[in-house]
mmCIF file of C-alpha atoms and ligand atoms in Angstrom:
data_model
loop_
_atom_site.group_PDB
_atom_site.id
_atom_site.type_symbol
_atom_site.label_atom_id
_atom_site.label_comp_id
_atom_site.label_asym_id
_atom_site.label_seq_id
_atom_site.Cartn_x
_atom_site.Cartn_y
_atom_site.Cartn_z
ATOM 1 C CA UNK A 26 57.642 107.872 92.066
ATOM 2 C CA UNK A 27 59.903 110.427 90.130
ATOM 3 C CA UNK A 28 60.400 111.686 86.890
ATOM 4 C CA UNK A 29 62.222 114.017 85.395
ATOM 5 C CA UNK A 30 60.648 115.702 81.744
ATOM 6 C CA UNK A 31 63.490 117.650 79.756
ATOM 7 C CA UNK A 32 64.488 119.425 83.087
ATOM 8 C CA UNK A 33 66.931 122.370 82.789
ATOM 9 C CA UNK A 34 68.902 124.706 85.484
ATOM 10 C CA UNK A 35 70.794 127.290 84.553
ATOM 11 C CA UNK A 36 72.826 129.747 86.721
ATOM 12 C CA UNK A 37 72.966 132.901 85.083
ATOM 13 C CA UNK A 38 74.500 131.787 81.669
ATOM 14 C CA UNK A 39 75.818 128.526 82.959
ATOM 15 C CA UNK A 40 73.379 126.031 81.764
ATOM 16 C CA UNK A 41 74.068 123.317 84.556
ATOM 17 C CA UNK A 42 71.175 120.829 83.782
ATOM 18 C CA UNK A 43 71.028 120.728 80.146
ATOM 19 C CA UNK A 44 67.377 118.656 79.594
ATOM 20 C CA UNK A 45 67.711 115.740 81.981
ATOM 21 C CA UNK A 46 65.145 112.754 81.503
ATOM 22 C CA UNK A 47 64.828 110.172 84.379
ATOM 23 C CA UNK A 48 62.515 107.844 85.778
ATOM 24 C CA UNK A 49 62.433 106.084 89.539
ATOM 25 C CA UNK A 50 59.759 103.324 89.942
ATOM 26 C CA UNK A 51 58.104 103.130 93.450
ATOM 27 C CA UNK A 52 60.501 101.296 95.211
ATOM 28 C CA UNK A 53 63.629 101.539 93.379
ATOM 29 C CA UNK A 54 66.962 102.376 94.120
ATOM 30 C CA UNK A 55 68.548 104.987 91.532
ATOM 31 C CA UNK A 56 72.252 105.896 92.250
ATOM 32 C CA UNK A 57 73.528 108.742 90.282
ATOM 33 C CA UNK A 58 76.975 108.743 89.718
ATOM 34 C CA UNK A 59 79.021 111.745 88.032
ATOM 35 C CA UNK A 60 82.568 113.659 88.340
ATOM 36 C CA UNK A 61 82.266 116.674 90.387
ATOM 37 C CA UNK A 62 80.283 119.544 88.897
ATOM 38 C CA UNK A 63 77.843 117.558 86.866
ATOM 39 C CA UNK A 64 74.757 118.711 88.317
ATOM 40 C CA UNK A 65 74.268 115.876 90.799
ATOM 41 C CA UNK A 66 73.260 117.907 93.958
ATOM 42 C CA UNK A 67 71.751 120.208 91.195
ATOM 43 C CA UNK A 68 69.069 117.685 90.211
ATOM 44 C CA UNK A 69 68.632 116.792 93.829
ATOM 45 C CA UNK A 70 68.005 120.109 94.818
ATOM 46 C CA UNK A 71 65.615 120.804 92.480
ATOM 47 C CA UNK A 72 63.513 116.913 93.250
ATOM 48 C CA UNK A 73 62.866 119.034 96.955
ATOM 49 C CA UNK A 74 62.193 122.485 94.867
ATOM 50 C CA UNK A 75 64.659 123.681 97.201
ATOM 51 C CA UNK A 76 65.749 125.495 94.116
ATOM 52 C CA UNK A 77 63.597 125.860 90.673
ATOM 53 C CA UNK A 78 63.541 124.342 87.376
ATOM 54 C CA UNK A 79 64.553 126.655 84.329
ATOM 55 C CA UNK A 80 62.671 124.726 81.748
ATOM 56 C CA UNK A 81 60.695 120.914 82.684
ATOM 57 C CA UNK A 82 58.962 119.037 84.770
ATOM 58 C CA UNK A 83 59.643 116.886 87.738
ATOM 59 C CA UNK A 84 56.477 115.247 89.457
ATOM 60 C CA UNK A 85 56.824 113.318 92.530
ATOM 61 C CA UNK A 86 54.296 110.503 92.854
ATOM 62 C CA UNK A 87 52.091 112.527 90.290
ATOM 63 C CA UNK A 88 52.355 115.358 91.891
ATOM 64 C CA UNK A 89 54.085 118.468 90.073
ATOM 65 C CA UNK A 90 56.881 119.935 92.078
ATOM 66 C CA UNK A 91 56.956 123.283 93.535
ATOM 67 C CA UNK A 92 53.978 124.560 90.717
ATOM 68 C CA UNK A 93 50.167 124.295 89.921
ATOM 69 C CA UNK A 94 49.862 124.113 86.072
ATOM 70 C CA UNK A 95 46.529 125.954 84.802
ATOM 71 C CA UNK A 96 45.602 126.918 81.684
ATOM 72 C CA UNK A 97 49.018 125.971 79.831
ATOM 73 C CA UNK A 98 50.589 128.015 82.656
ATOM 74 C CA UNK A 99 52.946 127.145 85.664
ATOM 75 C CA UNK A 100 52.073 128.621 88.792
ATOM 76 C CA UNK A 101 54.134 128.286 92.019
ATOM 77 C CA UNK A 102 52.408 126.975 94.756
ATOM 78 C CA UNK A 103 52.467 128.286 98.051
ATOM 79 C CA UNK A 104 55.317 128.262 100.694
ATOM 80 C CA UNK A 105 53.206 126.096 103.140
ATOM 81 C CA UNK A 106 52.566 123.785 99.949
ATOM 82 C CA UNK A 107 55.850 123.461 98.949
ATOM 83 C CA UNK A 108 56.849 123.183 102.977
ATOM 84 C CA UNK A 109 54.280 119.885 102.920
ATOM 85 C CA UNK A 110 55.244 118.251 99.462
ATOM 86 C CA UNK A 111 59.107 118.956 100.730
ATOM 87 C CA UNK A 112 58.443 117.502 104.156
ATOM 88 C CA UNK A 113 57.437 114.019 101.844
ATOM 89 C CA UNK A 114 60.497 114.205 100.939
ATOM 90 C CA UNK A 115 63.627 113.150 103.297
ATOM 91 C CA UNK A 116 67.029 114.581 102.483
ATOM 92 C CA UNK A 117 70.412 113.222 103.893
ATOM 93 C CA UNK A 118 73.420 115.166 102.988
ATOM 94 C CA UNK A 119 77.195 114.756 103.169
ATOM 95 C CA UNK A 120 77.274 116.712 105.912
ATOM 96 C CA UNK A 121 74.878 115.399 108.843
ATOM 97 C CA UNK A 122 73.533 118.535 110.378
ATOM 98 C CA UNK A 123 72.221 117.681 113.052
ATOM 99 C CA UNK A 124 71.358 120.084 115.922
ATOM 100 C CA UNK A 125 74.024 120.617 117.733
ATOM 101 C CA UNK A 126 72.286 121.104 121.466
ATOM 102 C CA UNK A 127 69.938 118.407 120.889
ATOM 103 C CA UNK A 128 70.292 114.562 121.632
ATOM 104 C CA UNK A 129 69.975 111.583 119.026
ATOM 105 C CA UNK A 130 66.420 110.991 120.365
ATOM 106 C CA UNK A 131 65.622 115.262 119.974
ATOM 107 C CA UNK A 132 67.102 115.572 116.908
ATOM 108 C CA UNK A 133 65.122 112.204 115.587
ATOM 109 C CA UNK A 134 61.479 114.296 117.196
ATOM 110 C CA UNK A 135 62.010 117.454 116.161
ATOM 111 C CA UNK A 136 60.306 117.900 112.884
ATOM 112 C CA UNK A 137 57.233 115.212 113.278
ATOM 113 C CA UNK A 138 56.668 117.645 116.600
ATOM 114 C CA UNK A 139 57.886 121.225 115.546
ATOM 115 C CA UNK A 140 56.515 120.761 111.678
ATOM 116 C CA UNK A 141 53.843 118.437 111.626
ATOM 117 C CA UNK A 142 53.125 118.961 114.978
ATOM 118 C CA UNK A 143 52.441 115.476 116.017
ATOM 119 C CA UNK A 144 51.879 114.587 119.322
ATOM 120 C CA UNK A 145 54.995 114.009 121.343
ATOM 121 C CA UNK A 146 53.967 110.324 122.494
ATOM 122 C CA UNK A 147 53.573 109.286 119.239
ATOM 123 C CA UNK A 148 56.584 110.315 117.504
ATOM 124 C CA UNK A 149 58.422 109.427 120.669
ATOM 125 C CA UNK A 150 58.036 106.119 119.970
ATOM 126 C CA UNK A 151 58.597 105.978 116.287
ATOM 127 C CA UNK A 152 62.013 108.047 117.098
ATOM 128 C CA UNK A 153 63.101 104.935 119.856
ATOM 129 C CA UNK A 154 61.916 102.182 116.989
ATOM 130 C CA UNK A 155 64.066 104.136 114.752
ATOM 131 C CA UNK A 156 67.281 104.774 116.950
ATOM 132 C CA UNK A 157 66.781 100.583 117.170
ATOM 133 C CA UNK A 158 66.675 100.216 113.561
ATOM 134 C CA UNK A 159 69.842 102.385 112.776
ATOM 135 C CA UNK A 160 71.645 100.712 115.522
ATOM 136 C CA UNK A 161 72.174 103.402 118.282
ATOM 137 C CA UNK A 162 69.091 103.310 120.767
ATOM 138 C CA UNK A 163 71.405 102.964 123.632
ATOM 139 C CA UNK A 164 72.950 106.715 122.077
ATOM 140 C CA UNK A 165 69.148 107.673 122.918
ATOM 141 C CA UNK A 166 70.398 110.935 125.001
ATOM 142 C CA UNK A 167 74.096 111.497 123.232
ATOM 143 C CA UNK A 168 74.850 114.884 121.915
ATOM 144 C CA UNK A 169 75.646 114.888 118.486
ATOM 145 C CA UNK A 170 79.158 116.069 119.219
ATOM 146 C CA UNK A 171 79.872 112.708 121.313
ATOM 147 C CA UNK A 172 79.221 110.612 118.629
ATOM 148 C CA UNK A 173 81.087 109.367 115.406
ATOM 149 C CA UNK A 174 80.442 110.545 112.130
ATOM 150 C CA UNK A 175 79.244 107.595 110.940
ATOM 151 C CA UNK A 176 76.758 107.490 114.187
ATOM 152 C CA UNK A 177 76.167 110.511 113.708
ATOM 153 C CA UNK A 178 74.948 110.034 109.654
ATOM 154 C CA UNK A 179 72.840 107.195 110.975
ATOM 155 C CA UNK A 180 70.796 109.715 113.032
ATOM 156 C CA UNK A 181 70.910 111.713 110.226
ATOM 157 C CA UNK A 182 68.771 109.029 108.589
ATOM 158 C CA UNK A 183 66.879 108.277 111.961
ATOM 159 C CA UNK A 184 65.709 111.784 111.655
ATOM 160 C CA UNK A 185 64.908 112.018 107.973
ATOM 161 C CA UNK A 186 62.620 108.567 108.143
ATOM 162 C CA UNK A 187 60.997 109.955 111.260
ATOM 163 C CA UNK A 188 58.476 112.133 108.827
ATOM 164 C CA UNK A 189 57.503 109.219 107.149
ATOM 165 C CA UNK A 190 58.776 110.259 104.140
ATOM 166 C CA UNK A 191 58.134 108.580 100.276
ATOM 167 C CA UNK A 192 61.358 109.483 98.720
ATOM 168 C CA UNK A 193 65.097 109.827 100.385
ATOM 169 C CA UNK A 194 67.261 111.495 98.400
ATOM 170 C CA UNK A 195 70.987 110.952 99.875
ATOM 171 C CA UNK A 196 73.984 113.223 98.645
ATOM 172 C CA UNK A 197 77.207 111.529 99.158
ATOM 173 C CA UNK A 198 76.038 110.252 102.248
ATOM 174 C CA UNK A 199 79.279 108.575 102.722
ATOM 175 C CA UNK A 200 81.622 110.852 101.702
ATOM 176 C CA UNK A 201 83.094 112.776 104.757
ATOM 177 C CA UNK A 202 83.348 110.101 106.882
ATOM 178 C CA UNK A 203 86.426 108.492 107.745
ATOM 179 C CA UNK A 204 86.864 105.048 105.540
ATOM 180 C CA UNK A 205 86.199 102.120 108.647
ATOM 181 C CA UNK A 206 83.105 104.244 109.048
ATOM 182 C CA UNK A 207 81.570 104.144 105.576
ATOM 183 C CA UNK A 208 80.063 100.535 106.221
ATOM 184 C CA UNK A 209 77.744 101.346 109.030
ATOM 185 C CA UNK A 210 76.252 103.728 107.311
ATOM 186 C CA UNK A 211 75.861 101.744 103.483
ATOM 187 C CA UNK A 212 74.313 98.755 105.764
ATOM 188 C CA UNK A 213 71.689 100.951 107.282
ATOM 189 C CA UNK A 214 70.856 102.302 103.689
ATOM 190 C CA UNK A 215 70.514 98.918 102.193
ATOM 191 C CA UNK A 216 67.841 98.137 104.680
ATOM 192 C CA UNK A 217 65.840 100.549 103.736
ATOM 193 C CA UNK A 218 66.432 99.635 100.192
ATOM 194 C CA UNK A 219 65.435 96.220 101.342
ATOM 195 C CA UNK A 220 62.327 97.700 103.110
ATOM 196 C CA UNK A 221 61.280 99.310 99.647
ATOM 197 C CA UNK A 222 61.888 102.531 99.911
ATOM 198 C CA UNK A 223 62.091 104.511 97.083
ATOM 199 C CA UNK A 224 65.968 105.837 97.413
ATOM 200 C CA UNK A 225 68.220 108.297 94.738
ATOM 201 C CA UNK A 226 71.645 108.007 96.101
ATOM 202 C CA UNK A 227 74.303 109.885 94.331
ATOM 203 C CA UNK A 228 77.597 108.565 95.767
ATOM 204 C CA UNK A 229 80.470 107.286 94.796
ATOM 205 C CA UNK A 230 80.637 103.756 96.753
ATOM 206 C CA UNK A 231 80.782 101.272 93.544
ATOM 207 C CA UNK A 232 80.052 98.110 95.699
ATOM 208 C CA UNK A 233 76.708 99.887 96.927
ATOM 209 C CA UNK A 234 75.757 100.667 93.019
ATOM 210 C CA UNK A 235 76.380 97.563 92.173
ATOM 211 C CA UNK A 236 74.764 95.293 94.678
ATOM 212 C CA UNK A 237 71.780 97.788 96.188
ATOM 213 C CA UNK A 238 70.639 99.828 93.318
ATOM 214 C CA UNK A 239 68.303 99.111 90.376
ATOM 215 C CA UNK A 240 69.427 101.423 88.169
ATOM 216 C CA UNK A 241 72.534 103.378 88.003
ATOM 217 C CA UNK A 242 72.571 106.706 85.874
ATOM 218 C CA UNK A 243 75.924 108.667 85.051
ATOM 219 C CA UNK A 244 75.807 112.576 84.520
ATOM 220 C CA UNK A 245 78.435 114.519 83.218
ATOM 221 C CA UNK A 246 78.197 117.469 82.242
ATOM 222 C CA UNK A 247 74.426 118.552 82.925
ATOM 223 C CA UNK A 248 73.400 115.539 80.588
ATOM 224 C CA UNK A 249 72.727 112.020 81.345
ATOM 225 C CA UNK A 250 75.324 110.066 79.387
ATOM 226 C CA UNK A 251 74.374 106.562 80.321
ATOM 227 C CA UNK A 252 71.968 105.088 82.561
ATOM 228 C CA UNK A 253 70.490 101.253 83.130
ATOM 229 C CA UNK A 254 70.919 98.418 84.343
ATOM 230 C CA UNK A 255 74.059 97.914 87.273
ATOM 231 C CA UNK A 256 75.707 95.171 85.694
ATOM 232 C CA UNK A 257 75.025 96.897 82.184
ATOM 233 C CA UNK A 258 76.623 100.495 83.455
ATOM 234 C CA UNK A 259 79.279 99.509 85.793
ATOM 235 C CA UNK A 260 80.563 96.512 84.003
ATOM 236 C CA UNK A 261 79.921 96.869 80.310
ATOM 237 C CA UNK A 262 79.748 100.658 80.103
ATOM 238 C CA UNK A 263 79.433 101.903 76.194
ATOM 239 C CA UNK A 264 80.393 105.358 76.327
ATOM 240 C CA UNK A 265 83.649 106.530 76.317
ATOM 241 C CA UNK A 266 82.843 109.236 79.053
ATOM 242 C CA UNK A 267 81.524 106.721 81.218
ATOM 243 C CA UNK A 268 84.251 104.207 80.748
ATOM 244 C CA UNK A 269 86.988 107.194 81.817
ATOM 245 C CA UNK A 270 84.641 107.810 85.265
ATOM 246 C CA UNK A 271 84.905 104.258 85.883
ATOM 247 C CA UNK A 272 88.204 103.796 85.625
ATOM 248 C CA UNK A 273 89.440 106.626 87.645
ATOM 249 C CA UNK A 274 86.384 105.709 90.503
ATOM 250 C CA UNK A 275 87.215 101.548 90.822
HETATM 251 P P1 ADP B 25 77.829 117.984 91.560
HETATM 252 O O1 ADP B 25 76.929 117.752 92.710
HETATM 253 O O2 ADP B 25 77.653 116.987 90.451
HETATM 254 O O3 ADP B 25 79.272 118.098 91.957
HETATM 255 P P2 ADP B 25 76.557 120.580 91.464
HETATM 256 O O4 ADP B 25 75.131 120.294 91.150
HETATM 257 O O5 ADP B 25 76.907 120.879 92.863
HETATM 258 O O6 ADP B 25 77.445 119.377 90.889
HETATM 259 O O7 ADP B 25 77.071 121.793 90.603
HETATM 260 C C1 ADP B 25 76.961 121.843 89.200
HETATM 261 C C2 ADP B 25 77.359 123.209 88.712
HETATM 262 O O8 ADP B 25 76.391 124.154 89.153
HETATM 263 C C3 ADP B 25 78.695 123.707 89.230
HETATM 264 O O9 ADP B 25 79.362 124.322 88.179
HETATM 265 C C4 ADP B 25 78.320 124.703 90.300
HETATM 266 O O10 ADP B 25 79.281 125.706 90.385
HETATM 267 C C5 ADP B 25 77.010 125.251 89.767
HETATM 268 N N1 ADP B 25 76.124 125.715 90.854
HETATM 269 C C6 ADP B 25 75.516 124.922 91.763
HETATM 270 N N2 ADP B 25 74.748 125.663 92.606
HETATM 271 C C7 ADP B 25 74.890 126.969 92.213
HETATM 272 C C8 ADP B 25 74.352 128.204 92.657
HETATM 273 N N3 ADP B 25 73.504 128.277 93.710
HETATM 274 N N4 ADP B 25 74.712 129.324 91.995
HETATM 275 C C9 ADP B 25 75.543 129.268 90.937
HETATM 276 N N5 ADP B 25 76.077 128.137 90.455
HETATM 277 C C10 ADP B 25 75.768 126.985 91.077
HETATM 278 MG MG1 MG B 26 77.351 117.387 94.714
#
């Protein structure tokens, strides 16, 4: 569903990807784990071409991101291209931004209707199936505001699935919300797993890597220093860099 070919970001002269390689098989769960600054957001950025590659490839189930490649040459496609291929694509971030004057069950229709434009009936009844499935149909018509953080990162899911997406990239999904919080939101992202989405997850929740995900890959420093299996990574790490992460994380 993803890879990543020798992919590269700089910043001016700060090279913050420095030729990543990864691979996510339709269906798998990838966390990415990495001390702050390692190009995690970075690489997921680039996944939604939300920003562009310096040097690589990433294709997203075959597909090229963000260019048409002719003649040797890389092209980049079109805003309403990229605006379709991105819309594939759901994102869930640390913070939930949702819209603040909008309910749960607005926020959840808004881009099926105002994007795809999708007839209202429809979505309308993919949004209450999904409210059910995160838990909070009876916080159909709560303002965001009113809700928890953690309810309110479950609509922030609700809202991302409600495209229909074939990827969900999540960005420390976890990681403002208050600790008795954190659960709700991990159980609603190991269904999905379970339902076989295709999920890369950078966070830092250990018990999530190590019982949800396939693969776990740790970044530090724009490089990929070790990736595989869970139980290989996490409990048997062989690099030095990844055995200091570890120990500071568990
Ligand atoms: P992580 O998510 O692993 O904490 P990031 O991908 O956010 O790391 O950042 C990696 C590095 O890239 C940091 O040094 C950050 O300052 C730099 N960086 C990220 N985005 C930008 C940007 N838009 N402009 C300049 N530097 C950036
Ligand atoms: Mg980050």
């Amino acid at each position: 569903m993803v890879t990543a070919k020798d992919v590269w970001k700089s910043f001016g002269h700060n090279d913050v990807l420095k030729g990543i390689n990864l691979q996510v098989q339709k269906g798998e769960v990838m966390t990415l784990l990495g001390p702050s600054g390692s190009g995690k957001s970075t690489f997921l950025r680039l996944i939604n071409h939300l920003d562009t590659v310096s040097a690589g490839r990433i294709t997203v189930d075959g597909d090229l991101v963000g260019y048409r490649e002719q003649a040797g040459a890389l092209h980049e496609l079109r805003p309403q291209v990229i605006a379709r291929m991105r819309s594939e694509v759901g994102m869930v971030f640390q913070q939930f931004n949702l819209f603040p004057h909008m309910t749960a069950l607005q926020n959840i229709m808004e881009a099926p209707v105002g994007v795809k434009k999708e007839p209202k009936s429809h979505v309308k009844a993919r949004a209450e199936a999904l409210l059910e499935r995160v838990g909070l149909s009876e916080k159909r018509n709560a303002y965001p505001s009113s809700l928890s953080g953690g309810q309110q990162q479950r609509i922030a899911i609700a809202r991302a699935l409600a495209m229909e997406p074939k990827l969900m990239l999540f960005d420390e999904p976890t990681s403002a919300l208050d600790p008795e919080l954190v659960g709700e939101v991990l159980d609603v992202m190991q269904d999905l797993a379970a339902s076989g989405m295709t999920m890369i997850v950078v966070t830092h929740e250990m018990g999530f890597a190590r019982e949800v995900a396939d693969s776990v890959v740790f970044m530090d420093g724009g490089v990929v220093v070790e990736s595989g299996k869970p139980s290989d990574v996490l409990l048997n790490p062989q690099e030095e860099r990844t055995q200091a992460f570890l120990s500071k994380v568990l």
